[in-house]
Short mmCIF file of C-alpha atoms and ligand atoms in Angstrom, two decimals:
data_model
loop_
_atom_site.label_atom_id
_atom_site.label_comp_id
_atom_site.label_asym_id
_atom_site.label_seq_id
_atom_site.Cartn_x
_atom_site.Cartn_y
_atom_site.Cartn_z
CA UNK A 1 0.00 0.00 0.00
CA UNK A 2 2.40 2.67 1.36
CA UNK A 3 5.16 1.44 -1.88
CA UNK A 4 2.37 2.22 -4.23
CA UNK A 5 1.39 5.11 -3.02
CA UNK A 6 5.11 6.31 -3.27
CA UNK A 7 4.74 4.67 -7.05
CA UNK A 8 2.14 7.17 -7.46
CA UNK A 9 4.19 10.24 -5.75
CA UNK A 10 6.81 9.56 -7.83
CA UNK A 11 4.31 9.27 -11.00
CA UNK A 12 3.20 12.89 -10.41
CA UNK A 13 6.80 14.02 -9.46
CA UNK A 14 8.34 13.31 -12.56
CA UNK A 15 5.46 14.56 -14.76
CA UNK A 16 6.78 17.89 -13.19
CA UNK A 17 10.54 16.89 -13.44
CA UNK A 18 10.93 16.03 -10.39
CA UNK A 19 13.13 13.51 -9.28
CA UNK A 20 11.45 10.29 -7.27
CA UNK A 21 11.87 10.15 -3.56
CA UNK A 22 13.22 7.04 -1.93
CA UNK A 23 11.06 6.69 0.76
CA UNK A 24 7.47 8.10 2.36
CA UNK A 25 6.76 8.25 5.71
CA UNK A 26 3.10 8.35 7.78
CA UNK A 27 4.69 11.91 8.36
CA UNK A 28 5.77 13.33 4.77
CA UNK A 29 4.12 16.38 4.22
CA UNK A 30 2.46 16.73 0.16
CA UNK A 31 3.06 20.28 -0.45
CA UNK A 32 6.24 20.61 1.88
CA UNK A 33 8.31 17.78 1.71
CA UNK A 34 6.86 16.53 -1.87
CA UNK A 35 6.95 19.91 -3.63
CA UNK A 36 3.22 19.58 -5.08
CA UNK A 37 1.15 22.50 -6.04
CA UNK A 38 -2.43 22.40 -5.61
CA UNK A 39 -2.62 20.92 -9.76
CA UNK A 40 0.05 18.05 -8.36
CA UNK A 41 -2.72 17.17 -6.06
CA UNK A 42 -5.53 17.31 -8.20
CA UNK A 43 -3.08 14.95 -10.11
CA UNK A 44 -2.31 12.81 -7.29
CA UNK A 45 -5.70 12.53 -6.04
CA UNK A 46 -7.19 11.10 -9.56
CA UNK A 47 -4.30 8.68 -9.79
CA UNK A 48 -5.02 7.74 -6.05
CA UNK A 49 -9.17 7.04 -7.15
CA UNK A 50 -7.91 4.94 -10.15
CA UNK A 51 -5.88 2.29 -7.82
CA UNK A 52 -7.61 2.52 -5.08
CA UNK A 53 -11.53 3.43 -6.05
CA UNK A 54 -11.20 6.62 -2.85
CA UNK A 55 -11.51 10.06 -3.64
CA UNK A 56 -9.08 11.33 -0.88
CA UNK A 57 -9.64 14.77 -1.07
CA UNK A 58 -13.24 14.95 -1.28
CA UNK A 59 -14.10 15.75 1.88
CA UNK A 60 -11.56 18.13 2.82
CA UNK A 61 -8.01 18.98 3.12
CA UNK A 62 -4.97 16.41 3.23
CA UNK A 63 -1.57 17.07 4.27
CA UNK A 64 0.23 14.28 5.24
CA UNK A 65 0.72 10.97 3.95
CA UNK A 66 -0.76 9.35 6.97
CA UNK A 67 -3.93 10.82 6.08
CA UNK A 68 -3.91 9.41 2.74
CA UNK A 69 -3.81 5.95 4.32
CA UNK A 70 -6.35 6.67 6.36
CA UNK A 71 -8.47 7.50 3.73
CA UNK A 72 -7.36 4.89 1.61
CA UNK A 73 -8.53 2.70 4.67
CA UNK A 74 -5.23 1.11 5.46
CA UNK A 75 -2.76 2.46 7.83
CA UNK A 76 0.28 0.83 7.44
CA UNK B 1 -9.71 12.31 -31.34
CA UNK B 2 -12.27 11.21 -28.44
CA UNK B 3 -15.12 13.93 -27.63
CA UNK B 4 -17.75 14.35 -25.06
CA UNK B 5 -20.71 16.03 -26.12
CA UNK B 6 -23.72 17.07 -24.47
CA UNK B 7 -27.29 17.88 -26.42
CA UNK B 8 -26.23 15.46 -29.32
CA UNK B 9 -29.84 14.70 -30.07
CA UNK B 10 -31.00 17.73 -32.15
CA UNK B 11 -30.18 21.32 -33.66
CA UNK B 12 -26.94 22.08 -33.26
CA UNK B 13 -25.56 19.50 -31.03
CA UNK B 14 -26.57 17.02 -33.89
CA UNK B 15 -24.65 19.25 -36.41
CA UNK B 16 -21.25 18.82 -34.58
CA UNK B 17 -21.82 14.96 -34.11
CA UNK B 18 -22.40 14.82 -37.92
CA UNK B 19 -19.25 17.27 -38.45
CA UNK B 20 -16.97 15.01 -36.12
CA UNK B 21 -18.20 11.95 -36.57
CA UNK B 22 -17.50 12.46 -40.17
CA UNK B 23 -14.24 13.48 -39.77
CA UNK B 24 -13.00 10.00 -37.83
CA UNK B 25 -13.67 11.16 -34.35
CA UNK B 26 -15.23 9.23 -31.52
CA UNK B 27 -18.27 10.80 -30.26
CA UNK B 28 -19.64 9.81 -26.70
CA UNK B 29 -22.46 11.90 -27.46
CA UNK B 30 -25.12 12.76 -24.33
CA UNK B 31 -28.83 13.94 -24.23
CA UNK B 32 -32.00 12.88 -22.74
CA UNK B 33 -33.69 11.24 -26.02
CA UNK B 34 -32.29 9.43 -28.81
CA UNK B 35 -33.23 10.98 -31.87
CA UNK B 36 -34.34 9.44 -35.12
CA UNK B 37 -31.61 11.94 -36.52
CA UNK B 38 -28.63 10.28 -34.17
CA UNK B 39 -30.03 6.92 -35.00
CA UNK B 40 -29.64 7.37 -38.23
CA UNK B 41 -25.49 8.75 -37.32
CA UNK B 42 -25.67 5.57 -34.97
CA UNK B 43 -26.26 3.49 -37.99
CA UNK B 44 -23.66 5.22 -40.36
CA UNK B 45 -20.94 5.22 -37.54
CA UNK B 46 -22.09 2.12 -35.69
CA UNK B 47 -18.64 2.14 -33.99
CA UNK B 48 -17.51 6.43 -33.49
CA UNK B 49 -20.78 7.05 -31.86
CA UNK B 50 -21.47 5.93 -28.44
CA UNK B 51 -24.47 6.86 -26.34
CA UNK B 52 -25.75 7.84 -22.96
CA UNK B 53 -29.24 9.02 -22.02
CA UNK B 54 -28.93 10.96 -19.79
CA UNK B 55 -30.81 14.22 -18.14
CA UNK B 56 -28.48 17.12 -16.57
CA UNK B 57 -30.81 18.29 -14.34
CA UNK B 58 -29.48 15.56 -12.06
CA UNK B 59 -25.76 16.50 -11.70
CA UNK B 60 -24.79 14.05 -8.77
CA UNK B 61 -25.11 11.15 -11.18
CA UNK B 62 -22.33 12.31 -13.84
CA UNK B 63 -19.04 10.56 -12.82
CA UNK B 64 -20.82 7.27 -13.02
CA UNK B 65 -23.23 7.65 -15.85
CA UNK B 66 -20.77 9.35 -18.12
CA UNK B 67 -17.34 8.74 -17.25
CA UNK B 68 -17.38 5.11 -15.19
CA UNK B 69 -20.20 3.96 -17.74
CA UNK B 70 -20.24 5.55 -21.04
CA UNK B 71 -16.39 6.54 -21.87
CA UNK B 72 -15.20 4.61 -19.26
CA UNK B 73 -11.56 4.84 -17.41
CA UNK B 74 -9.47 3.30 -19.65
CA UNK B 75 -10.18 5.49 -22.69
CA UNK B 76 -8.70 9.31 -23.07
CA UNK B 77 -11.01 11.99 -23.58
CA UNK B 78 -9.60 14.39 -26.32
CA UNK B 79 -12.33 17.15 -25.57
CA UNK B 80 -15.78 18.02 -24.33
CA UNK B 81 -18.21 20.01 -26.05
CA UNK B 82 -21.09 22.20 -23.90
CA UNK B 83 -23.74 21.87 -25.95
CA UNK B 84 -26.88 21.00 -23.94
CA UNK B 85 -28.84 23.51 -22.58
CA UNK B 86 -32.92 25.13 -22.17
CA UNK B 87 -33.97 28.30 -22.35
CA UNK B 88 -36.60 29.33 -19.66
CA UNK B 89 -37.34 32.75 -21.54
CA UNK B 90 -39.60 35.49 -19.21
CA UNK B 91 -39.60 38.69 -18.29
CA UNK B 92 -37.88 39.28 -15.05
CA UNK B 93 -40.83 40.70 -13.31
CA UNK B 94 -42.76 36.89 -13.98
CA UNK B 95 -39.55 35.30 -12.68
CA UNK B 96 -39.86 31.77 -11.16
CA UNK B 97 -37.71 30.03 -8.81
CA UNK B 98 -38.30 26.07 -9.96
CA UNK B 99 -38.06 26.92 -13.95
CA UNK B 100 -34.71 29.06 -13.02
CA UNK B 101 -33.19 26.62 -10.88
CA UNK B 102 -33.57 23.32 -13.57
CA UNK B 103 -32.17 26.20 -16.10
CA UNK B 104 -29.34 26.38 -13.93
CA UNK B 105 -28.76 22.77 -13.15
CA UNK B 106 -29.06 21.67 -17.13
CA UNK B 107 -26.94 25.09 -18.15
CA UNK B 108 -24.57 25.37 -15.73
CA UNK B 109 -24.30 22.91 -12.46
CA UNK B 110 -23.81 20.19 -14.61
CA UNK B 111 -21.86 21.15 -17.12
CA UNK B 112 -19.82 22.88 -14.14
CA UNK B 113 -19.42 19.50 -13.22
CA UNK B 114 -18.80 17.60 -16.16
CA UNK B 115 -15.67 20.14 -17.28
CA UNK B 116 -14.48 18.66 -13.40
CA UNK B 117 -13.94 15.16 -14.77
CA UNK B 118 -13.09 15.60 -17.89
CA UNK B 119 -9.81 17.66 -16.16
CA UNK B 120 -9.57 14.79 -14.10
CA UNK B 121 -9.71 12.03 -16.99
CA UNK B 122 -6.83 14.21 -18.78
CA UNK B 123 -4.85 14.41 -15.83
CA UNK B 124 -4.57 10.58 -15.51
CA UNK B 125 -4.00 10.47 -18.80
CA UNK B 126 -1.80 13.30 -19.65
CA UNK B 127 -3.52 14.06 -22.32
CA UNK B 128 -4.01 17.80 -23.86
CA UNK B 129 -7.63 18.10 -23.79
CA UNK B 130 -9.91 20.91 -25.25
CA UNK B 131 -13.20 22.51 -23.67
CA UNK B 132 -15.28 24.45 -25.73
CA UNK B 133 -18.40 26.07 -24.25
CA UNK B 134 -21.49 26.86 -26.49
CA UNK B 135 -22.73 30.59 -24.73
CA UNK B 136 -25.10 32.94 -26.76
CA UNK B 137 -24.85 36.31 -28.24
CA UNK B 138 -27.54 37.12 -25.69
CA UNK B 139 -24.80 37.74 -22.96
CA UNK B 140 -23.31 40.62 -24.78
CA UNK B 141 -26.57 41.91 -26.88
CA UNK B 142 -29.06 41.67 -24.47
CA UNK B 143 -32.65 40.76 -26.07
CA UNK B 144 -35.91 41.10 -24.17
CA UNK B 145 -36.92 38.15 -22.01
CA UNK B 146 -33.89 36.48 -22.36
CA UNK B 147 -31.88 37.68 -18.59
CA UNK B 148 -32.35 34.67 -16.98
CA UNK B 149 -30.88 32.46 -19.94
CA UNK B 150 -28.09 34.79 -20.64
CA UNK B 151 -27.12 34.73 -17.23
CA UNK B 152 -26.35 31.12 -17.44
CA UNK B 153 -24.12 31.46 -20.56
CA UNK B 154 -22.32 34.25 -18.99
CA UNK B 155 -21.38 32.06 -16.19
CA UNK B 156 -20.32 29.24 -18.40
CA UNK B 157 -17.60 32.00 -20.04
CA UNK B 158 -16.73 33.10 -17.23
CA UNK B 159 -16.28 29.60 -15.91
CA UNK B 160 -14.55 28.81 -19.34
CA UNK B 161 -12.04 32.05 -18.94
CA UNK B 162 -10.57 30.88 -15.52
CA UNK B 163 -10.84 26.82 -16.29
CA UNK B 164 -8.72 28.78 -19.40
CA UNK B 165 -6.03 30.23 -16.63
CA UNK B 166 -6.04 27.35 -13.83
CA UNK B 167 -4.97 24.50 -16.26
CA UNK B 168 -3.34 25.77 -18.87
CA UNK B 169 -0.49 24.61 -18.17
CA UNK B 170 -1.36 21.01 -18.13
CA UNK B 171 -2.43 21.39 -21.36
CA UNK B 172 -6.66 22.06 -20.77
CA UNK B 173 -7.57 24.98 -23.45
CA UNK B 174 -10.97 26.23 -22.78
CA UNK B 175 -13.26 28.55 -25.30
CA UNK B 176 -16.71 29.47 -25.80
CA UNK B 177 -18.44 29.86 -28.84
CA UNK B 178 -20.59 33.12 -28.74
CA UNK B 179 -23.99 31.65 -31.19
CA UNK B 180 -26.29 33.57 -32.79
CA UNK B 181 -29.44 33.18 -33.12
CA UNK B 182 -29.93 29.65 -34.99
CA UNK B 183 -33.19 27.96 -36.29
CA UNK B 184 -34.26 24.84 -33.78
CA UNK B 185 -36.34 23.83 -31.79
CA UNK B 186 -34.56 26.22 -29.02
CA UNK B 187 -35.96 29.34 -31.29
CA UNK B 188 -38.83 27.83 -32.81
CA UNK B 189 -41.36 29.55 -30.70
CA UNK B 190 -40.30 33.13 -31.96
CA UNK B 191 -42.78 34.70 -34.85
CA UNK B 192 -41.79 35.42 -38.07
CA UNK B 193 -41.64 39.18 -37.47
CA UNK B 194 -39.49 38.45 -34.12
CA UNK B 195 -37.31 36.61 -35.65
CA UNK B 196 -36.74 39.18 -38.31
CA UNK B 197 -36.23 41.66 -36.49
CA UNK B 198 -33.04 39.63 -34.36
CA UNK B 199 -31.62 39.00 -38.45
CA UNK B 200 -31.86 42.63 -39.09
CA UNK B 201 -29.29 43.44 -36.03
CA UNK B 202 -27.03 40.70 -37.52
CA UNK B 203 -24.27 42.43 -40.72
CA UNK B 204 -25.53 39.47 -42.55
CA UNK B 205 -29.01 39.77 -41.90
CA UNK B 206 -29.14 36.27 -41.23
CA UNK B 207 -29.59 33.59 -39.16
CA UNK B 208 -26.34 32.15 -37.43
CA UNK B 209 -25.88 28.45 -39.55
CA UNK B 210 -25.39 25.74 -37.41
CA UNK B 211 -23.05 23.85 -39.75
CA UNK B 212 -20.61 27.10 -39.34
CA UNK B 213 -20.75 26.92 -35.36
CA UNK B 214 -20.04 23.34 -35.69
CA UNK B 215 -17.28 24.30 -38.20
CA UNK B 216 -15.56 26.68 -34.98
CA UNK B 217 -16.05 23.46 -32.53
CA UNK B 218 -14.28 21.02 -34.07
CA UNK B 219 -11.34 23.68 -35.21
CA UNK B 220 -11.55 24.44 -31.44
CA UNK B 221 -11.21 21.24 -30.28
CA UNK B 222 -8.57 20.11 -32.72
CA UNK B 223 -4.91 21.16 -32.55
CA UNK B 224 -4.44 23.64 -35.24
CA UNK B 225 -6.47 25.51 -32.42
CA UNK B 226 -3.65 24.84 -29.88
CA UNK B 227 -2.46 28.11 -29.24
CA UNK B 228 -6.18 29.90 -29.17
CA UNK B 229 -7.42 29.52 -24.86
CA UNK B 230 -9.63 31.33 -22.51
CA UNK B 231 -11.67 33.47 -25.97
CA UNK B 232 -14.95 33.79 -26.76
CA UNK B 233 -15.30 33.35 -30.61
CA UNK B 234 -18.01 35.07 -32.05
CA UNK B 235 -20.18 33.33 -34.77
CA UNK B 236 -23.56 35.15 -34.69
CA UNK B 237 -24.10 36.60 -38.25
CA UNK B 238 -21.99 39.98 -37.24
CA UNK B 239 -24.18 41.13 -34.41
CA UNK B 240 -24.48 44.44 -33.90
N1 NAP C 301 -30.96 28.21 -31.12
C1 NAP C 301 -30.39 29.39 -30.92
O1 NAP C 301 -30.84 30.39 -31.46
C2 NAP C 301 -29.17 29.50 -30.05
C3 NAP C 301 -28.46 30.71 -30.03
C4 NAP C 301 -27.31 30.82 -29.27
C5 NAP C 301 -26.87 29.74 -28.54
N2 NAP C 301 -27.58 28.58 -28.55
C6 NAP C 301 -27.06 27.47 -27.77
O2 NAP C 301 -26.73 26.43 -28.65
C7 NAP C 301 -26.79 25.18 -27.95
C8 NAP C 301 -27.63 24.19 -28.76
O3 NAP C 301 -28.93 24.69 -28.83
P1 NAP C 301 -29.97 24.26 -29.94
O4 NAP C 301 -30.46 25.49 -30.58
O5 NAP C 301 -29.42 23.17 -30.76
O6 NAP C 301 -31.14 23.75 -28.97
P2 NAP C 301 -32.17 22.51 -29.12
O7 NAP C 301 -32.47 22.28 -30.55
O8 NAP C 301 -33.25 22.84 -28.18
O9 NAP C 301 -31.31 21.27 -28.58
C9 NAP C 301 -30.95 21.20 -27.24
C10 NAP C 301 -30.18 19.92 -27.01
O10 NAP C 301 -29.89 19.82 -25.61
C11 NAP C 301 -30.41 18.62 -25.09
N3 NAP C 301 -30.93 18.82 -23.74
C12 NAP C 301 -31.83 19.76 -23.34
N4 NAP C 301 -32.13 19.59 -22.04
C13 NAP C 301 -31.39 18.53 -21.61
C14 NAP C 301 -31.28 17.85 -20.36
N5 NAP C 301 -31.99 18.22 -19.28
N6 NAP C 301 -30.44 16.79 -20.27
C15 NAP C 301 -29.74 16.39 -21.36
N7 NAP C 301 -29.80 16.98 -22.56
C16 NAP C 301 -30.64 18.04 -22.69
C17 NAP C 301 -31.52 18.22 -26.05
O11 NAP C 301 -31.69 16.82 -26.07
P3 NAP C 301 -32.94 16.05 -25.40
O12 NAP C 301 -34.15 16.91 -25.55
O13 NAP C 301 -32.98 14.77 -26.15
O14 NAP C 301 -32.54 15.87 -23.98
C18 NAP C 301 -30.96 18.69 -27.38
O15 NAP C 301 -30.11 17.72 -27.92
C19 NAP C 301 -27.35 25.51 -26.58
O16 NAP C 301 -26.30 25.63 -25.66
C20 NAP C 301 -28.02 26.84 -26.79
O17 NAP C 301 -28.12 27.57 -25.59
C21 NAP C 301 -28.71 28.44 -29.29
#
């Protein structure tokens, strides 16, 4: 779960040229420590709902990786 | 190319199916009834067009009906064409809440909502994709009765403008056509004389032809339109 969700990170990071992180942590911040805009997580979130059927964003904000999981309903 | 478009059934939404269905393109057309007019493009595209009844006043059902169901995941979407729409025409003094509000939802909320996923489709796909908005010279004439409707255009250029400037630069162009008056069903209730009189503010001093707006939306939505975002093209007979 958490290494496909970095598959995905690293999707929308080097559609902007950036390079892929090694690792994500329940504590990585999106914008911060990822470097995504708010378009990089429009991205993210629509590759997100493709794998894993869960609009993570719909019902407010996310910041943290952690809270994708949550949403995703699997905390590592 | 693959193109959504909405109000495929009749007048000029049927015009643009034949025009890009004609030209190779894959239609997922949309309206409430099918036609004997899109059965008949059904029949000489059996596999460009594909179809979805489906009525916009219900805008909660469009990710499923549309996107999971009719063009499904899998497949990019190239563009989307705004072509549905009513016209609840009043003065403003008779003005009703219910008739404004399902003008809204079919004009506006939905289409608000359909230009969502089809950004969303192109972002999974990466795809350049190409909006194209049908408004009415109404928003920038002004005609008698017609506030309420020309409200709901101006919001979709509006709406088109920004969509223009927030994802540009993944490669989402947005435009609106600006129509003139046209002869459907939409303007069949206007007399003779009424209907003169809209010709003789036109420089051509004639009704706007539906093949030539269709002509604009699929240059528009192809890519020797792929510097031209966020406009409002006029085709309206020279309105003045
Ligand atoms: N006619 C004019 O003079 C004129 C001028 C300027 C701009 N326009 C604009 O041009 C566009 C096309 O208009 P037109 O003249 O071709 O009108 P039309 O002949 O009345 O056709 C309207 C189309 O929209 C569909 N539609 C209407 N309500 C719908 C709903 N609730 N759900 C799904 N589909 C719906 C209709 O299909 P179903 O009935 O099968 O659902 C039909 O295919 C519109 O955006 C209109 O505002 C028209």
């Amino acid at each position: 779960m958490v290494q496909e969700l970095q598959n995905i990170v690293n999707t929308v990071r080097g559609n902007k040229g950036l390079d892929p992180v090694a690792a994500i942590g329940d504590e990585t911040r999106l914008r911060e420590d990822l470097g995504m805009d708010s378009l990089d997580l429009a991205e993210l979130t629509v590759r997100i709902e493709s794998v894993f059927q869960v609009d993570v964003f719909e019902d407010g904000v996310v910041n943290t990786v952690e809270e994708i999981l949550a949403k995703i309903g699997e905390k590592k | 190319m693959n193109i959504l478009l909405t109000g495929a059934s009749r007048g000029l939404g049927l015009k643009i199916a034949e025009h890009l269905l004609s030209s190779g393109h894959t239609v997922y057309g949309v309206s409430r009834s099918k036609s004997d007019q899109l059965n008949a493009l059904q029949e000489a595209y059996p596999d460009q067009l594909q179809f979805a009844a489906y009525d916009l006043t219900d805008a909660s059902n469009i990710k499923t009906a549309l996107f999971d169901e009719l063009i499904g995941s899998d497949i990019p979407l190239h563009g989307f064409v705004n072509n549905a729409a009513m016209a609840y025409d009043d003065i403003i003094t008779n003005l009703k809440v219910e008739p404004l509000q399902e003008m809204y939802q079919v004009n506006v909320i939905s289409p608000f909502m359909i230009v969502r996923n089809v950004i969303r489709h192109a972002l999974l796909h990466r795809n350049p994709c190409s909006i194209v908005h049908v408004s009415s010279i109404s928003v920038h004439t002004g005609y008698k009765g017609l506030a309420m409707y020309a409200s709901t255009k101006g919001a979709l250029e509006a709406f088109s403008k920004n969509t223009a400037r927030e994802w540009g630069s993944r490669g989402v162009r947005s435009n609106a056509i600006v129509a003139g008056f046209m002869e459907t069903d939409m303007s069949s209730t206007l007399s003779a004389e009424q209907k003169e009189r809209i010709y003789r503010r036109t420089a051509l001093k004639e009704a706007t032809r539906p093949e030539s707006v269709a002509e604009m939306a699929a240059f528009l939505l192809s890519d020797k339109a792929a510097s031209v975002t966020g406009q409002n093209l006029f085709v309206d007979s020279g309105t003045i």
